[in-house]
PDB file of C-alpha atoms in Angstrom:
ATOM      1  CA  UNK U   1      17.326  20.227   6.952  1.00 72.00           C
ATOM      2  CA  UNK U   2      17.414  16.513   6.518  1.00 79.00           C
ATOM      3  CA  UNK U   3      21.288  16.490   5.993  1.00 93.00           C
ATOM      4  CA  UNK U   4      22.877  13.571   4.765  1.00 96.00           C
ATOM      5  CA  UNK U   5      20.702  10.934   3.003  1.00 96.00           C
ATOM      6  CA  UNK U   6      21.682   7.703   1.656  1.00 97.00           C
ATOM      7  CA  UNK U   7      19.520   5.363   0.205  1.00 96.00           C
ATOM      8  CA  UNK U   8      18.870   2.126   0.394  1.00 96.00           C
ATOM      9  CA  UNK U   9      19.656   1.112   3.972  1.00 95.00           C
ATOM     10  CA  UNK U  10      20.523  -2.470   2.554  1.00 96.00           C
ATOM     11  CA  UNK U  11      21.120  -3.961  -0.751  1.00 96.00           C
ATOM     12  CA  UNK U  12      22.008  -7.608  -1.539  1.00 97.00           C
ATOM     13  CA  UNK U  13      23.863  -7.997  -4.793  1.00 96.00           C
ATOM     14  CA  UNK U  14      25.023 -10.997  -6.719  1.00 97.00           C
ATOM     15  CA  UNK U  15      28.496 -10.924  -8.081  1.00 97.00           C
ATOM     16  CA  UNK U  16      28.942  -9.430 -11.625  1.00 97.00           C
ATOM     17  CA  UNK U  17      25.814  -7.028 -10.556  1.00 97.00           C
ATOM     18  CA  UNK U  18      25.583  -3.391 -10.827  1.00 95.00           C
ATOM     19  CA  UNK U  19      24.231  -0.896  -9.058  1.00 95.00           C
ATOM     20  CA  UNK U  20      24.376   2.959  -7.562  1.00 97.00           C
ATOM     21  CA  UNK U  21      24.640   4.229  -4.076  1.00 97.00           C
ATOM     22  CA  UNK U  22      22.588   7.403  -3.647  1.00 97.00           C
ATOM     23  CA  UNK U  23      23.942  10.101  -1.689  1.00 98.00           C
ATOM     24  CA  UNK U  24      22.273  13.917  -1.076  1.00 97.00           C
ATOM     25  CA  UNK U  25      22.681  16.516   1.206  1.00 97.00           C
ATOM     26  CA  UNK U  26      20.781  19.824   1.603  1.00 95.00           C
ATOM     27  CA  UNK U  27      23.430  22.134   3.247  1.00 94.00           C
ATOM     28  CA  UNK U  28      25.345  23.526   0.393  1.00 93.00           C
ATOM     29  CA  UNK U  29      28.330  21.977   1.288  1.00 94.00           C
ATOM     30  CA  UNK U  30      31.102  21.961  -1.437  1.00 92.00           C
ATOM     31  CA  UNK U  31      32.837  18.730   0.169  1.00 92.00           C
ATOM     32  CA  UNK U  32      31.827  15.526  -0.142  1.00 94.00           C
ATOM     33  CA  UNK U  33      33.105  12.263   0.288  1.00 95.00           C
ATOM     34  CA  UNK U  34      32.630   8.284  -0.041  1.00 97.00           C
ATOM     35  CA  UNK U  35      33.893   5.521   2.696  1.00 96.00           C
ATOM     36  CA  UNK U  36      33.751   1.900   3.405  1.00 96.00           C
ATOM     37  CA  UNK U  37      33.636   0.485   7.120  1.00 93.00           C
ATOM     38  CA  UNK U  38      34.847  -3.319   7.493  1.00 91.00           C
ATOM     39  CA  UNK U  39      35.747  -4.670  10.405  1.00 82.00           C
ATOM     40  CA  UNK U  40      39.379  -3.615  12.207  1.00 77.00           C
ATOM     41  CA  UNK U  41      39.542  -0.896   9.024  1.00 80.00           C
ATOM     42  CA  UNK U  42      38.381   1.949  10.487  1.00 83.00           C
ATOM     43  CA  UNK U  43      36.839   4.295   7.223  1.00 92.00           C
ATOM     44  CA  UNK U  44      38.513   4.024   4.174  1.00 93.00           C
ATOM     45  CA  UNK U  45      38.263   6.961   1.696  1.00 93.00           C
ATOM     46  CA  UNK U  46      37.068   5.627  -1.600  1.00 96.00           C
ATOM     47  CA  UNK U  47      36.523   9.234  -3.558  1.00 96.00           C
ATOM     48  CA  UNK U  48      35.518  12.533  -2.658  1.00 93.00           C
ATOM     49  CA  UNK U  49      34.632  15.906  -4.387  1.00 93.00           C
ATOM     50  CA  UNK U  50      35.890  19.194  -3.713  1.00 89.00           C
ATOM     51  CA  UNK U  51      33.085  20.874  -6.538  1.00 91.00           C
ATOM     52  CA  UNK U  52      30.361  19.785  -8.998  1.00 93.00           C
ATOM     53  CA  UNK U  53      32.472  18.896 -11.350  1.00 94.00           C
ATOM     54  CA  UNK U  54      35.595  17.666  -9.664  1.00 93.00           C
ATOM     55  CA  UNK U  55      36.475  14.132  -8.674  1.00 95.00           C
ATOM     56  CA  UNK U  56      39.401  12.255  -6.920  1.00 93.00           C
ATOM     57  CA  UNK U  57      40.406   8.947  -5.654  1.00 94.00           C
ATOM     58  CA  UNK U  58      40.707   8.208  -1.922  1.00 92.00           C
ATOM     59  CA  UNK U  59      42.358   5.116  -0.949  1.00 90.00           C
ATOM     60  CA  UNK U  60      40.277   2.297  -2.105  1.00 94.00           C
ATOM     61  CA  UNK U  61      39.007   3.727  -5.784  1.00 96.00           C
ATOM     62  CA  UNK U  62      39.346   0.295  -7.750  1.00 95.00           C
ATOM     63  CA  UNK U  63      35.643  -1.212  -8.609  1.00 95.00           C
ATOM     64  CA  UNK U  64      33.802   2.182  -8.246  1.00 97.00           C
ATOM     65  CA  UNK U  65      32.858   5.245  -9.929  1.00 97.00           C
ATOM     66  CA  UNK U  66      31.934   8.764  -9.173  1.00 97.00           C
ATOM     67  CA  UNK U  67      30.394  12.169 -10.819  1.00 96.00           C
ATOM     68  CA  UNK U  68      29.083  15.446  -9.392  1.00 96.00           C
ATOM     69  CA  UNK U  69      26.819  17.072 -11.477  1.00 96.00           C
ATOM     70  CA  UNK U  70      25.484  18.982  -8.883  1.00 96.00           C
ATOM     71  CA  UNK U  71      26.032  20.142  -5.529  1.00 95.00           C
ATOM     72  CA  UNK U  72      23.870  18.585  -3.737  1.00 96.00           C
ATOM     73  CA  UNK U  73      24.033  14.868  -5.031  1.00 97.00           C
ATOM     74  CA  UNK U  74      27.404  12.439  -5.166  1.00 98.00           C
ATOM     75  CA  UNK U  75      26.106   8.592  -6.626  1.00 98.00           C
ATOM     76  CA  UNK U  76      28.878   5.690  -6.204  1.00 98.00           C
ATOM     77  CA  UNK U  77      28.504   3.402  -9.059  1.00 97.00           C
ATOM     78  CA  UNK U  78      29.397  -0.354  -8.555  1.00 96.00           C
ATOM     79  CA  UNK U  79      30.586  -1.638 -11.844  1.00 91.00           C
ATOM     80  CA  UNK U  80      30.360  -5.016 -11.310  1.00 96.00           C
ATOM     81  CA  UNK U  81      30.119  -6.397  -7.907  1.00 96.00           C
ATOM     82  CA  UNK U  82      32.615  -8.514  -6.042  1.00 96.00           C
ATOM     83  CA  UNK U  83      32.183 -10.277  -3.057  1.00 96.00           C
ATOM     84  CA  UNK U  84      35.243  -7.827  -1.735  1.00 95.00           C
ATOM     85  CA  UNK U  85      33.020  -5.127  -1.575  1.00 96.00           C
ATOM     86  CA  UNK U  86      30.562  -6.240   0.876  1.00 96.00           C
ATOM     87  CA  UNK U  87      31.097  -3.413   3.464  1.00 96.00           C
ATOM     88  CA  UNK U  88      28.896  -0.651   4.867  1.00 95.00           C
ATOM     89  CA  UNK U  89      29.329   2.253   2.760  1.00 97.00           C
ATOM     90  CA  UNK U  90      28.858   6.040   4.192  1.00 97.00           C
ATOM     91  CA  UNK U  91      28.907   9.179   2.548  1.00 97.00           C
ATOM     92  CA  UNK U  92      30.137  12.678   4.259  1.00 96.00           C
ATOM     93  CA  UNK U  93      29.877  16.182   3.348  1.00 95.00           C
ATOM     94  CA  UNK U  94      31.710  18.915   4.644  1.00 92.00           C
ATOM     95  CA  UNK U  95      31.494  22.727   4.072  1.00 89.00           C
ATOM     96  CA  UNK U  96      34.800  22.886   2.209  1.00 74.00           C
ATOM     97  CA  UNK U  97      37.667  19.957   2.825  1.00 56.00           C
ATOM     98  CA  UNK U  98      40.252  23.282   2.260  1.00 61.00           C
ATOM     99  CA  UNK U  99      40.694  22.900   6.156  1.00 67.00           C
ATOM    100  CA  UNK U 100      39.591  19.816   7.156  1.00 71.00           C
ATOM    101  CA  UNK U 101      36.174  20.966   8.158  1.00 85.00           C
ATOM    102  CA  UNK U 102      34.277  18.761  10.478  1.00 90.00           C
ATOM    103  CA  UNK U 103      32.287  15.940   8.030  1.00 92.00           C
ATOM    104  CA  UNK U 104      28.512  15.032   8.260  1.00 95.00           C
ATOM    105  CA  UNK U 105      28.020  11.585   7.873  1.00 96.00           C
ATOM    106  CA  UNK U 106      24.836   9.551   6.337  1.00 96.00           C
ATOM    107  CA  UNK U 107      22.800   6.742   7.999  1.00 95.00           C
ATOM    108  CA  UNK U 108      24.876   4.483   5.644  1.00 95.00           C
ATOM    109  CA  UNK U 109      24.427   1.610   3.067  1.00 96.00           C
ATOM    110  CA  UNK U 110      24.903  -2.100   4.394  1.00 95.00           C
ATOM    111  CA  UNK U 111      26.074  -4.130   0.469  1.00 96.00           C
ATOM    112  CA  UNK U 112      26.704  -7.670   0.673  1.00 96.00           C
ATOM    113  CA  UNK U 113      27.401  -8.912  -2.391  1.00 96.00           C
ATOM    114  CA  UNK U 114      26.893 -12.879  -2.903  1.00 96.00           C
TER     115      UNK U 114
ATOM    116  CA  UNK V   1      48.860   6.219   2.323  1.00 59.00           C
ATOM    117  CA  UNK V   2      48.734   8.211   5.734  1.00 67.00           C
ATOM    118  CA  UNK V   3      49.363   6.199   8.904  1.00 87.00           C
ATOM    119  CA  UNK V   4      47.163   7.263  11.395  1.00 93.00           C
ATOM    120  CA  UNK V   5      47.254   4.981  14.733  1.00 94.00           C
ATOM    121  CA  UNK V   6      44.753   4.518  17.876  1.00 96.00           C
ATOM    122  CA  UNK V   7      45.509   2.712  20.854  1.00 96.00           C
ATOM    123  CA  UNK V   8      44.259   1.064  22.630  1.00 96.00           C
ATOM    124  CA  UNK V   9      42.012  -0.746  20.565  1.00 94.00           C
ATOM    125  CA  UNK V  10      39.483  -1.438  23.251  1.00 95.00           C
ATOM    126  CA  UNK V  11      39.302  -0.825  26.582  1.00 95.00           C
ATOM    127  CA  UNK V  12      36.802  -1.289  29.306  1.00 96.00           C
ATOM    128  CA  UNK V  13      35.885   0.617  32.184  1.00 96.00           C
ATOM    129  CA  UNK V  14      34.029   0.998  35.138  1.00 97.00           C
ATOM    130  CA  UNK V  15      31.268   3.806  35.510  1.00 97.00           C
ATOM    131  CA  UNK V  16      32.911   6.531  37.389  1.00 97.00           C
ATOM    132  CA  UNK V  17      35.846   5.907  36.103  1.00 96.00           C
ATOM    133  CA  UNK V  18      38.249   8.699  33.969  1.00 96.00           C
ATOM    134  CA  UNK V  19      39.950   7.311  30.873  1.00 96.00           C
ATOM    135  CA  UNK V  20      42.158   8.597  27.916  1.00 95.00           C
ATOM    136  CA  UNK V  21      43.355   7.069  24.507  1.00 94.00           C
ATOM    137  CA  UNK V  22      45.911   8.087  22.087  1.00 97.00           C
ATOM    138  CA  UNK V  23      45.966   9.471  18.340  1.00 97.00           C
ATOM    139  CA  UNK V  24      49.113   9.477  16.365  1.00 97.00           C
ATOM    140  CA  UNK V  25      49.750  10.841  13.050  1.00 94.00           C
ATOM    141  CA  UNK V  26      52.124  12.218  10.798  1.00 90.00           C
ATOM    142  CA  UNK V  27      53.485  15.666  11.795  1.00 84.00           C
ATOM    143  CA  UNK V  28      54.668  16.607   8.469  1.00 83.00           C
ATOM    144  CA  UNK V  29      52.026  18.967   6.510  1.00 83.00           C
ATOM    145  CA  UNK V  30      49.271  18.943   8.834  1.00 87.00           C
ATOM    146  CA  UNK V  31      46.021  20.967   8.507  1.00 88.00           C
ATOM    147  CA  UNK V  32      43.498  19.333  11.032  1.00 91.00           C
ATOM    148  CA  UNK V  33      42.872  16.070  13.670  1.00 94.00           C
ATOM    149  CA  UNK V  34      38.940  15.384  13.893  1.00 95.00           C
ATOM    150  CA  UNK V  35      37.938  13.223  16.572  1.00 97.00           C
ATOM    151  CA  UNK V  36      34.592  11.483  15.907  1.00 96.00           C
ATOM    152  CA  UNK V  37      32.139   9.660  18.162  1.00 97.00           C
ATOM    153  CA  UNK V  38      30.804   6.438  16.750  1.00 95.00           C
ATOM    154  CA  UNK V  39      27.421   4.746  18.353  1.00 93.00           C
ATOM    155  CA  UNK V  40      26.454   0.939  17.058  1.00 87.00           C
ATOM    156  CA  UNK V  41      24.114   0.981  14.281  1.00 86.00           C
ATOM    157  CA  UNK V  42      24.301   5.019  13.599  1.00 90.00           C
ATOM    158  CA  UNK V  43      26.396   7.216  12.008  1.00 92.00           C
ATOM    159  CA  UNK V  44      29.701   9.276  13.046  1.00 94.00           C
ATOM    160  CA  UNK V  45      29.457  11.990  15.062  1.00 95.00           C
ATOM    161  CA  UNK V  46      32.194  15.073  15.684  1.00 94.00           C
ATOM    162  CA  UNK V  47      33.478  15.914  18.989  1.00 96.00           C
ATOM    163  CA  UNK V  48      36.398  18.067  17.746  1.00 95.00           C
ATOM    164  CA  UNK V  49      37.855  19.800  15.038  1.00 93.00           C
ATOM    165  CA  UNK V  50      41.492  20.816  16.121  1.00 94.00           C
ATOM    166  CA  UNK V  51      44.092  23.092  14.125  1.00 91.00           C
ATOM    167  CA  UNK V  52      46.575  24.514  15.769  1.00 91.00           C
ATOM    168  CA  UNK V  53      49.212  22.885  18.197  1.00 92.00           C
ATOM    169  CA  UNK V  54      48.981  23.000  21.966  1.00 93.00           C
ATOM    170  CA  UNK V  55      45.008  23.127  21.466  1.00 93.00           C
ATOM    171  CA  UNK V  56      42.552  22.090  24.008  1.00 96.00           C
ATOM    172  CA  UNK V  57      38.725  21.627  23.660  1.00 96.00           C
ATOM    173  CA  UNK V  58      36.027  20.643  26.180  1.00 96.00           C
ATOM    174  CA  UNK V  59      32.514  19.177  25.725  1.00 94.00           C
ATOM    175  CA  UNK V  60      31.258  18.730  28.852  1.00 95.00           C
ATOM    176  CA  UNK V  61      32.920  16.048  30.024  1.00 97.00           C
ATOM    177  CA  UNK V  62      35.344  14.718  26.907  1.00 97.00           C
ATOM    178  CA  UNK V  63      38.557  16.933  26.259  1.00 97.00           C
ATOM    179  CA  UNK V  64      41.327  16.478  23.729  1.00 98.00           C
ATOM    180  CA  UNK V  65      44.764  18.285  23.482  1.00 97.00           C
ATOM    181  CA  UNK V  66      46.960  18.609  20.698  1.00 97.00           C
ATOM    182  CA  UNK V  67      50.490  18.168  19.934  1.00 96.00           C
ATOM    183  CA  UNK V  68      51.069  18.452  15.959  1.00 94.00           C
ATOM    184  CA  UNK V  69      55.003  18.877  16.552  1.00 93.00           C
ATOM    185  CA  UNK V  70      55.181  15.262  17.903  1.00 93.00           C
ATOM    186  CA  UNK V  71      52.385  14.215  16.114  1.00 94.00           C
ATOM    187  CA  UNK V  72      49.505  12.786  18.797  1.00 96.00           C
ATOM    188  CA  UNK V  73      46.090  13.795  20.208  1.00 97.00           C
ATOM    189  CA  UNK V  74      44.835  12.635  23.846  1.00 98.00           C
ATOM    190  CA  UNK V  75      41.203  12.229  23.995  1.00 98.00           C
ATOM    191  CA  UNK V  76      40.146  12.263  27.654  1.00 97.00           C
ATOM    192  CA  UNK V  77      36.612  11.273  29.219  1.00 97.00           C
ATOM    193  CA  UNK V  78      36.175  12.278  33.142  1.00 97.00           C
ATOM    194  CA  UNK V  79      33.625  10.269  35.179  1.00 97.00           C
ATOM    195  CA  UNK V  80      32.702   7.838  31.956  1.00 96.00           C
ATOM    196  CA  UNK V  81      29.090   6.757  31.647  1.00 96.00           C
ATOM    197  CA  UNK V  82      27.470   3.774  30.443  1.00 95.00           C
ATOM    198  CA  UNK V  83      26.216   6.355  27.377  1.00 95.00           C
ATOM    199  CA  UNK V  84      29.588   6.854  26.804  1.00 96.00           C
ATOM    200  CA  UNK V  85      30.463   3.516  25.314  1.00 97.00           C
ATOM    201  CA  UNK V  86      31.390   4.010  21.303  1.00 96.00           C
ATOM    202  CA  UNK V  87      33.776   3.972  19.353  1.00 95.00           C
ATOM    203  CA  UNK V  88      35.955   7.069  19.037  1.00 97.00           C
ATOM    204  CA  UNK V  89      37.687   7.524  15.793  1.00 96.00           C
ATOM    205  CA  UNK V  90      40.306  10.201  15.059  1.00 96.00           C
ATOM    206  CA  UNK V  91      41.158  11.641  11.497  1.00 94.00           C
ATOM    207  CA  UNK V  92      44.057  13.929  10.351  1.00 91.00           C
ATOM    208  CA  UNK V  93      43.766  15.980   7.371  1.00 89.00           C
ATOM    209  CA  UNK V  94      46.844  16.939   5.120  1.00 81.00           C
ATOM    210  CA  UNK V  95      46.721  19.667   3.272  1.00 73.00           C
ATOM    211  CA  UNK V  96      48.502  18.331   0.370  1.00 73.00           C
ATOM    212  CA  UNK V  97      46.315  15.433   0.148  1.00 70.00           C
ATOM    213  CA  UNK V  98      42.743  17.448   0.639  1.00 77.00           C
ATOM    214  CA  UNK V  99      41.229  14.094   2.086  1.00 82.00           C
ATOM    215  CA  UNK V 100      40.942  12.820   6.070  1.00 87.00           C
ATOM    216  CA  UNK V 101      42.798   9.748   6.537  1.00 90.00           C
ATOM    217  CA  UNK V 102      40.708   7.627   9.812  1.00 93.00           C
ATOM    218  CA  UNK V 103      42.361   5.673  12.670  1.00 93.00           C
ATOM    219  CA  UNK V 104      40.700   2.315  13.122  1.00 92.00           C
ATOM    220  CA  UNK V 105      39.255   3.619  16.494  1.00 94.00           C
ATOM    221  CA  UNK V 106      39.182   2.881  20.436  1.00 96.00           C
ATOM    222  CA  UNK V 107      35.848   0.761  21.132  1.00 95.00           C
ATOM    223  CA  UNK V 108      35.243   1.530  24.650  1.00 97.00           C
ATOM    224  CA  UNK V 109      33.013  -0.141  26.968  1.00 97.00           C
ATOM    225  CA  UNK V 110      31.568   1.672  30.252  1.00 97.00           C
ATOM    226  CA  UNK V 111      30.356  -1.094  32.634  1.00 95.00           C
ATOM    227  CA  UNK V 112      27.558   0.039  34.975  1.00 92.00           C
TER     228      UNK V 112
END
């Protein structure tokens, strides 16, 4: 099992730009979730997924997008970049988030956005 | 928006030397506390996964208790190593919400 994957490692972005974090995860979990990591923040949810199909907001939603088509893959769109959103970004899956299962965490994404 | 609070913030020990740090969290509607070990440069990793209150679990030489009446987790390390040096993150899950709120963490330092 490779897990969590995220790719890339690093992205550099100018402001206005677009792009789409990749997430995937080979265990079949149902759960899966999107944070950002700046410093004296701790993680801060952004959105998660309890289903293909099913989308919420976490804390932080504003600037970014989500879908679940399938099980295995959850994609965080940047709509257009701000400098605000230079963060590390890591994605989580868990085998159901009904109980608060324990969460598997990718390698993350380092963004800075210019 | 959950408040979920770590102290201290940092601490630093000497190797040898036995340590604890403090979660606290709402105690209204809770479902789980996650503690989470966090290296530089990787990812999180889980320690615990705690339910019910008055819980204890061990891994090897980390512990954490439970008190979900009150509201706060201990997270104890006995004999800390320079290995041990992270930063340990705790996370409660509400049932209502369906999503783990994160403390900002305890960076600790074991000096050799």
């Amino acid at each position: 099992n490779a897990g969590v994957t995220q790719t890339p490692k690093f992205q550099v972005l100018k402001t206005g730009q677009s792009m789409t974090l990749q997430c995937a995860q080979d265990m079949n979990h149902e759960y899966m979730s999107w944070y950002r990591q700046d410093p004296g923040m701790g993680l801060r949810l952004i959105h998660y997924s309890v289903g293909a199909g099913i989308t919420d907001q976490g804390e932080v939603p504003n600037g970014y997008n989500v879908s679940r088509s399938t099980t295995e893959d959850f994609p965080l769109r940047l709509l257009s970049a701000a400098p605000s959103q230079t963060s590390v970004y890591f994605c989580a899956s868990s085998p159901w988030g009904k109980r608060g299962d324990t969460q598997y965490f990718g390698p993350g994404t380092r963004l800075t956005v210019l | 928006i959950l408040n979920v609070e770590q102290s201290p913030q940092s601490l630093h020990v000497q190797e040898g030397d036995s340590t604890n740090f403090t979660c606290s969290f709402p105690s209204s509607n809770f479902y789980a506390l996650h503690w989470y070990r966090w290296e530089t440069a990787k990812s999180p990793e889980a320690l615990f996964v705690m339910t019910l209150n008055g819980d204890e679990k061990k891994k090897g030489r980390i512990s954490a208790t439970l008190n979900t009446k009150e509201g706060y987790s201990y997270l104890y390390i006995k004999g800390s190593q320079p290995e041990d040096s992270a930063t340990y993150l705790c996370a409660y899950f509400s049932g209502s919400a369906r999503q783990l709120t994160f403390g900002s963490g305890t960076q600790l330092t074991v000096l050799p």
